[in-house]
């Protein structure tokens, strides 16, 4: 099995910064895309950022472009999300996602989520 464990969420004032981490563990043969999604109360889950294997390509949601940066440590099976200039609109549960190869093939895995709350 595969586990994704997020950390780094919390409460921050508007204009502040946070760094989220997500470490994948288990019987992993390889990881392709890793990313972050978020879901605010009453809203659908949306893409925040994702990064392709090796960091060759990244995608960002329109609302976070220029403020958030995604990176990964392939050796540690870990993905990071550095968030700057946070606003109250960034308040949400942030979920880590990874497309992982295990013995039986590829699968899509999710973390349990970490709360980010931005106060005005």
Short mmCIF file of N, CA and C in Angstrom, two decimals:
data_model
loop_
_atom_site.label_atom_id
_atom_site.label_comp_id
_atom_site.label_asym_id
_atom_site.label_seq_id
_atom_site.Cartn_x
_atom_site.Cartn_y
_atom_site.Cartn_z
N UNK A 1 0.83 -1.19 0.00
CA UNK A 1 0.00 0.00 0.00
C UNK A 1 0.86 1.24 0.00
N UNK A 2 0.23 2.35 -0.30
CA UNK A 2 0.91 3.64 -0.38
C UNK A 2 0.27 4.59 0.61
N UNK A 3 1.08 5.32 1.33
CA UNK A 3 0.59 6.35 2.23
C UNK A 3 1.18 7.69 1.83
N UNK A 4 0.33 8.70 1.84
CA UNK A 4 0.77 10.08 1.62
C UNK A 4 0.48 10.84 2.91
N UNK A 5 1.51 11.43 3.48
CA UNK A 5 1.36 12.13 4.75
C UNK A 5 1.74 13.59 4.56
N UNK A 6 0.75 14.45 4.76
CA UNK A 6 0.97 15.89 4.62
C UNK A 6 1.35 16.50 5.96
N UNK A 7 2.07 17.61 5.88
CA UNK A 7 2.39 18.39 7.07
C UNK A 7 2.61 19.84 6.66
N UNK A 8 2.56 20.72 7.65
CA UNK A 8 2.87 22.12 7.40
C UNK A 8 1.69 23.05 7.38
N UNK A 9 0.49 22.53 7.45
CA UNK A 9 -0.67 23.41 7.48
C UNK A 9 -0.77 24.16 8.79
N UNK A 10 -1.70 25.09 8.84
CA UNK A 10 -1.89 25.83 10.08
C UNK A 10 -2.59 27.13 9.83
N UNK A 11 -2.49 28.01 10.82
CA UNK A 11 -3.12 29.32 10.79
C UNK A 11 -2.06 30.38 10.51
N UNK A 12 -2.36 31.25 9.55
CA UNK A 12 -1.43 32.31 9.19
C UNK A 12 -2.22 33.56 8.86
N UNK A 13 -1.62 34.70 9.08
CA UNK A 13 -2.28 35.96 8.73
C UNK A 13 -2.17 36.23 7.24
N UNK A 14 -3.10 36.97 6.74
CA UNK A 14 -3.06 37.36 5.33
C UNK A 14 -1.74 38.06 5.04
N UNK A 15 -1.18 37.70 3.88
CA UNK A 15 0.13 38.23 3.51
C UNK A 15 1.28 37.35 3.94
N UNK A 16 0.99 36.37 4.76
CA UNK A 16 2.03 35.49 5.26
C UNK A 16 2.35 34.33 4.33
N UNK A 17 3.19 33.44 4.83
CA UNK A 17 3.67 32.30 4.05
C UNK A 17 3.53 31.01 4.83
N UNK A 18 3.40 29.93 4.08
CA UNK A 18 3.42 28.60 4.66
C UNK A 18 4.09 27.66 3.68
N UNK A 19 4.65 26.58 4.21
CA UNK A 19 5.23 25.56 3.35
C UNK A 19 4.62 24.21 3.72
N UNK A 20 4.00 23.59 2.76
CA UNK A 20 3.43 22.26 2.95
C UNK A 20 4.38 21.20 2.43
N UNK A 21 4.37 20.06 3.10
CA UNK A 21 5.17 18.92 2.66
C UNK A 21 4.28 17.70 2.58
N UNK A 22 4.63 16.80 1.69
CA UNK A 22 3.90 15.54 1.56
C UNK A 22 4.89 14.44 1.21
N UNK A 23 4.97 13.46 2.08
CA UNK A 23 5.90 12.35 1.87
C UNK A 23 5.12 11.09 1.54
N UNK A 24 5.53 10.43 0.48
CA UNK A 24 4.93 9.17 0.07
C UNK A 24 5.78 8.01 0.58
N UNK A 25 5.10 7.00 1.08
CA UNK A 25 5.82 5.83 1.58
C UNK A 25 5.03 4.56 1.26
N UNK A 26 5.70 3.43 1.37
CA UNK A 26 5.06 2.16 1.08
C UNK A 26 5.85 1.40 0.02
N UNK A 27 5.17 0.47 -0.60
CA UNK A 27 5.82 -0.38 -1.61
C UNK A 27 5.78 0.30 -2.97
N UNK A 28 6.60 1.33 -3.09
CA UNK A 28 6.57 2.20 -4.26
C UNK A 28 7.65 1.79 -5.25
N UNK A 29 7.26 1.56 -6.49
CA UNK A 29 8.21 1.26 -7.55
C UNK A 29 8.61 2.54 -8.30
N UNK A 30 7.72 3.52 -8.30
CA UNK A 30 8.01 4.78 -8.96
C UNK A 30 6.86 5.74 -8.77
N UNK A 31 7.11 7.02 -8.95
CA UNK A 31 6.08 8.05 -8.84
C UNK A 31 6.16 8.94 -10.06
N UNK A 32 5.02 9.16 -10.70
CA UNK A 32 4.98 10.07 -11.84
C UNK A 32 4.60 11.46 -11.32
N UNK A 33 3.39 11.86 -11.51
CA UNK A 33 2.96 13.19 -11.09
C UNK A 33 2.69 13.24 -9.59
N UNK A 34 3.11 14.33 -8.97
CA UNK A 34 2.73 14.64 -7.59
C UNK A 34 2.12 16.03 -7.59
N UNK A 35 1.17 16.25 -6.72
CA UNK A 35 0.54 17.55 -6.75
C UNK A 35 -0.25 17.86 -5.50
N UNK A 36 -0.80 19.06 -5.51
CA UNK A 36 -1.63 19.56 -4.42
C UNK A 36 -2.96 20.03 -4.98
N UNK A 37 -4.00 19.68 -4.29
CA UNK A 37 -5.35 20.16 -4.56
C UNK A 37 -5.89 20.75 -3.27
N UNK A 38 -6.94 21.55 -3.40
CA UNK A 38 -7.55 22.11 -2.20
C UNK A 38 -9.06 22.15 -2.34
N UNK A 39 -9.69 22.13 -1.19
CA UNK A 39 -11.15 22.21 -1.17
C UNK A 39 -11.58 23.10 -0.02
N UNK A 40 -12.25 24.18 -0.40
CA UNK A 40 -12.81 25.10 0.59
C UNK A 40 -14.25 24.69 0.89
N UNK A 41 -14.78 25.09 2.03
CA UNK A 41 -16.16 24.72 2.37
C UNK A 41 -17.14 25.16 1.30
N UNK A 42 -17.97 24.22 0.86
CA UNK A 42 -18.98 24.54 -0.12
C UNK A 42 -18.48 24.63 -1.55
N UNK A 43 -17.21 24.32 -1.77
CA UNK A 43 -16.64 24.42 -3.11
C UNK A 43 -16.08 23.07 -3.55
N UNK A 44 -15.89 22.94 -4.84
CA UNK A 44 -15.31 21.71 -5.37
C UNK A 44 -13.80 21.70 -5.15
N UNK A 45 -13.25 20.49 -5.14
CA UNK A 45 -11.81 20.36 -5.04
C UNK A 45 -11.19 20.91 -6.31
N UNK A 46 -10.12 21.68 -6.17
CA UNK A 46 -9.48 22.29 -7.33
C UNK A 46 -7.97 22.06 -7.30
N UNK A 47 -7.40 22.07 -8.49
CA UNK A 47 -5.96 21.94 -8.61
C UNK A 47 -5.28 23.19 -8.08
N UNK A 48 -4.26 22.98 -7.26
CA UNK A 48 -3.40 24.07 -6.83
C UNK A 48 -2.12 24.05 -7.68
N UNK A 49 -1.45 22.91 -7.67
CA UNK A 49 -0.22 22.79 -8.45
C UNK A 49 0.14 21.32 -8.59
N UNK A 50 0.83 20.97 -9.67
CA UNK A 50 1.31 19.62 -9.83
C UNK A 50 2.64 19.66 -10.55
N UNK A 51 3.41 18.60 -10.34
CA UNK A 51 4.75 18.55 -10.90
C UNK A 51 4.98 17.15 -11.44
N UNK A 52 5.49 17.12 -12.67
CA UNK A 52 5.70 15.84 -13.34
C UNK A 52 7.01 15.23 -12.84
N UNK A 53 7.14 13.94 -13.00
CA UNK A 53 8.33 13.22 -12.57
C UNK A 53 9.60 13.94 -12.98
N UNK A 54 10.51 14.09 -12.03
CA UNK A 54 11.77 14.74 -12.31
C UNK A 54 11.69 16.25 -12.33
N UNK A 55 10.49 16.78 -12.13
CA UNK A 55 10.34 18.23 -12.11
C UNK A 55 10.45 18.87 -13.48
N UNK A 56 10.23 18.08 -14.54
CA UNK A 56 10.36 18.62 -15.89
C UNK A 56 9.25 19.59 -16.23
N UNK A 57 8.11 19.44 -15.60
CA UNK A 57 6.98 20.28 -15.96
C UNK A 57 6.12 20.53 -14.73
N UNK A 58 5.59 21.74 -14.63
CA UNK A 58 4.70 22.09 -13.53
C UNK A 58 3.46 22.76 -14.09
N UNK A 59 2.37 22.63 -13.36
CA UNK A 59 1.12 23.32 -13.68
C UNK A 59 0.59 23.96 -12.41
N UNK A 60 -0.01 25.14 -12.55
CA UNK A 60 -0.56 25.85 -11.40
C UNK A 60 -2.00 26.26 -11.70
N UNK A 61 -2.80 26.28 -10.66
CA UNK A 61 -4.12 26.87 -10.79
C UNK A 61 -3.98 28.37 -11.00
N UNK A 62 -4.92 28.95 -11.72
CA UNK A 62 -4.82 30.36 -12.06
C UNK A 62 -4.75 31.25 -10.82
N UNK A 63 -5.43 30.86 -9.77
CA UNK A 63 -5.52 31.73 -8.60
C UNK A 63 -4.23 31.75 -7.77
N UNK A 64 -3.31 30.83 -8.04
CA UNK A 64 -2.10 30.78 -7.23
C UNK A 64 -0.83 31.08 -8.03
N UNK A 65 -0.99 31.25 -9.32
CA UNK A 65 0.18 31.53 -10.16
C UNK A 65 0.91 32.77 -9.67
N UNK A 66 2.23 32.64 -9.56
CA UNK A 66 3.03 33.76 -9.12
C UNK A 66 3.16 33.87 -7.62
N UNK A 67 2.36 33.09 -6.87
CA UNK A 67 2.41 33.17 -5.41
C UNK A 67 2.87 31.85 -4.79
N UNK A 68 2.54 30.74 -5.44
CA UNK A 68 2.89 29.42 -4.92
C UNK A 68 3.94 28.78 -5.82
N UNK A 69 4.79 27.96 -5.19
CA UNK A 69 5.80 27.21 -5.94
C UNK A 69 5.80 25.76 -5.48
N UNK A 70 5.71 24.87 -6.45
CA UNK A 70 5.76 23.43 -6.15
C UNK A 70 7.14 22.90 -6.50
N UNK A 71 7.62 21.98 -5.67
CA UNK A 71 8.90 21.34 -5.94
C UNK A 71 8.84 19.93 -5.38
N UNK A 72 9.82 19.13 -5.76
CA UNK A 72 9.82 17.75 -5.25
C UNK A 72 11.24 17.26 -5.06
N UNK A 73 11.36 16.32 -4.14
CA UNK A 73 12.60 15.61 -3.89
C UNK A 73 12.33 14.16 -4.29
N UNK A 74 12.79 13.79 -5.46
CA UNK A 74 12.47 12.46 -5.97
C UNK A 74 13.07 11.36 -5.10
N UNK A 75 14.25 11.60 -4.59
CA UNK A 75 14.91 10.58 -3.76
C UNK A 75 14.12 10.31 -2.48
N UNK A 76 13.43 11.34 -2.00
CA UNK A 76 12.68 11.21 -0.75
C UNK A 76 11.20 11.00 -0.98
N UNK A 77 10.80 10.90 -2.26
CA UNK A 77 9.36 10.75 -2.60
C UNK A 77 8.52 11.82 -1.90
N UNK A 78 9.00 13.03 -1.94
CA UNK A 78 8.36 14.13 -1.21
C UNK A 78 8.09 15.30 -2.15
N UNK A 79 6.93 15.89 -1.97
CA UNK A 79 6.57 17.08 -2.73
C UNK A 79 6.30 18.21 -1.76
N UNK A 80 6.66 19.42 -2.17
CA UNK A 80 6.52 20.60 -1.33
C UNK A 80 5.65 21.64 -2.04
N UNK A 81 5.00 22.46 -1.25
CA UNK A 81 4.27 23.59 -1.78
C UNK A 81 4.61 24.80 -0.93
N UNK A 82 5.36 25.70 -1.51
CA UNK A 82 5.70 26.96 -0.84
C UNK A 82 4.65 27.99 -1.22
N UNK A 83 3.99 28.54 -0.22
CA UNK A 83 2.90 29.48 -0.46
C UNK A 83 3.28 30.85 0.09
N UNK A 84 3.21 31.86 -0.75
CA UNK A 84 3.49 33.23 -0.36
C UNK A 84 2.24 34.09 -0.56
N UNK A 85 2.26 35.26 0.06
CA UNK A 85 1.19 36.25 -0.12
C UNK A 85 -0.19 35.62 0.03
N UNK A 86 -0.35 34.89 1.09
CA UNK A 86 -1.61 34.19 1.30
C UNK A 86 -2.74 35.17 1.56
N UNK A 87 -3.91 34.81 1.06
CA UNK A 87 -5.12 35.59 1.28
C UNK A 87 -6.17 34.69 1.93
N UNK A 88 -7.24 35.30 2.38
CA UNK A 88 -8.31 34.52 3.00
C UNK A 88 -8.91 33.54 2.00
N UNK A 89 -8.81 33.85 0.71
CA UNK A 89 -9.33 32.97 -0.33
C UNK A 89 -8.53 31.67 -0.43
N UNK A 90 -7.36 31.62 0.17
CA UNK A 90 -6.55 30.40 0.15
C UNK A 90 -6.93 29.44 1.28
N UNK A 91 -7.82 29.86 2.14
CA UNK A 91 -8.26 28.99 3.23
C UNK A 91 -8.97 27.77 2.67
N UNK A 92 -8.47 26.60 3.02
CA UNK A 92 -9.02 25.35 2.50
C UNK A 92 -8.30 24.18 3.14
N UNK A 93 -8.81 22.99 2.89
CA UNK A 93 -8.06 21.78 3.20
C UNK A 93 -7.23 21.45 1.96
N UNK A 94 -5.96 21.26 2.15
CA UNK A 94 -5.03 20.98 1.05
C UNK A 94 -4.71 19.49 1.05
N UNK A 95 -4.89 18.88 -0.11
CA UNK A 95 -4.67 17.45 -0.26
C UNK A 95 -3.50 17.18 -1.18
N UNK A 96 -2.68 16.26 -0.76
CA UNK A 96 -1.58 15.79 -1.60
C UNK A 96 -2.08 14.66 -2.49
N UNK A 97 -1.58 14.63 -3.70
CA UNK A 97 -1.97 13.60 -4.66
C UNK A 97 -0.73 13.07 -5.37
N UNK A 98 -0.71 11.78 -5.63
CA UNK A 98 0.43 11.21 -6.35
C UNK A 98 -0.04 10.04 -7.22
N UNK A 99 0.57 9.93 -8.40
CA UNK A 99 0.31 8.82 -9.31
C UNK A 99 1.49 7.89 -9.17
N UNK A 100 1.21 6.73 -8.56
CA UNK A 100 2.28 5.88 -8.04
C UNK A 100 2.24 4.50 -8.69
N UNK A 101 3.41 3.97 -8.97
CA UNK A 101 3.49 2.61 -9.47
C UNK A 101 3.84 1.66 -8.33
N UNK A 102 2.99 0.66 -8.13
CA UNK A 102 3.26 -0.40 -7.17
C UNK A 102 3.39 -1.71 -7.94
N UNK A 103 3.49 -2.81 -7.23
CA UNK A 103 3.73 -4.09 -7.89
C UNK A 103 2.65 -4.46 -8.90
N UNK A 104 1.43 -4.04 -8.61
CA UNK A 104 0.30 -4.43 -9.47
C UNK A 104 -0.02 -3.39 -10.54
N UNK A 105 0.72 -2.30 -10.57
CA UNK A 105 0.48 -1.29 -11.60
C UNK A 105 0.38 0.10 -11.02
N UNK A 106 -0.12 1.01 -11.86
CA UNK A 106 -0.21 2.43 -11.45
C UNK A 106 -1.53 2.69 -10.73
N UNK A 107 -1.47 3.63 -9.77
CA UNK A 107 -2.67 4.01 -9.05
C UNK A 107 -2.59 5.46 -8.59
N UNK A 108 -3.75 6.03 -8.34
CA UNK A 108 -3.88 7.42 -7.90
C UNK A 108 -4.12 7.42 -6.40
N UNK A 109 -3.29 8.15 -5.66
CA UNK A 109 -3.38 8.13 -4.21
C UNK A 109 -3.52 9.54 -3.66
N UNK A 110 -4.22 9.62 -2.52
CA UNK A 110 -4.49 10.91 -1.87
C UNK A 110 -4.08 10.86 -0.41
N UNK A 111 -3.60 12.00 0.09
CA UNK A 111 -3.39 12.15 1.51
C UNK A 111 -4.69 12.49 2.21
N UNK A 112 -4.63 12.58 3.52
CA UNK A 112 -5.83 12.86 4.30
C UNK A 112 -6.16 14.34 4.37
N UNK A 113 -5.23 15.18 3.97
CA UNK A 113 -5.49 16.60 3.94
C UNK A 113 -4.91 17.33 5.13
N UNK A 114 -4.53 18.58 4.90
CA UNK A 114 -4.05 19.44 5.98
C UNK A 114 -4.74 20.80 5.85
N UNK A 115 -5.21 21.30 6.95
CA UNK A 115 -5.98 22.55 6.95
C UNK A 115 -5.04 23.75 6.89
N UNK A 116 -5.36 24.64 5.98
CA UNK A 116 -4.69 25.94 5.91
C UNK A 116 -5.76 27.01 6.14
N UNK A 117 -5.55 27.83 7.13
CA UNK A 117 -6.49 28.89 7.45
C UNK A 117 -5.75 30.22 7.43
N UNK A 118 -6.24 31.13 6.61
CA UNK A 118 -5.64 32.45 6.50
C UNK A 118 -6.60 33.46 7.11
N UNK A 119 -6.12 34.16 8.11
CA UNK A 119 -6.96 35.14 8.81
C UNK A 119 -6.71 36.55 8.26
N UNK A 120 -7.75 37.36 8.30
CA UNK A 120 -7.63 38.73 7.77
C UNK A 120 -7.10 39.70 8.81
#
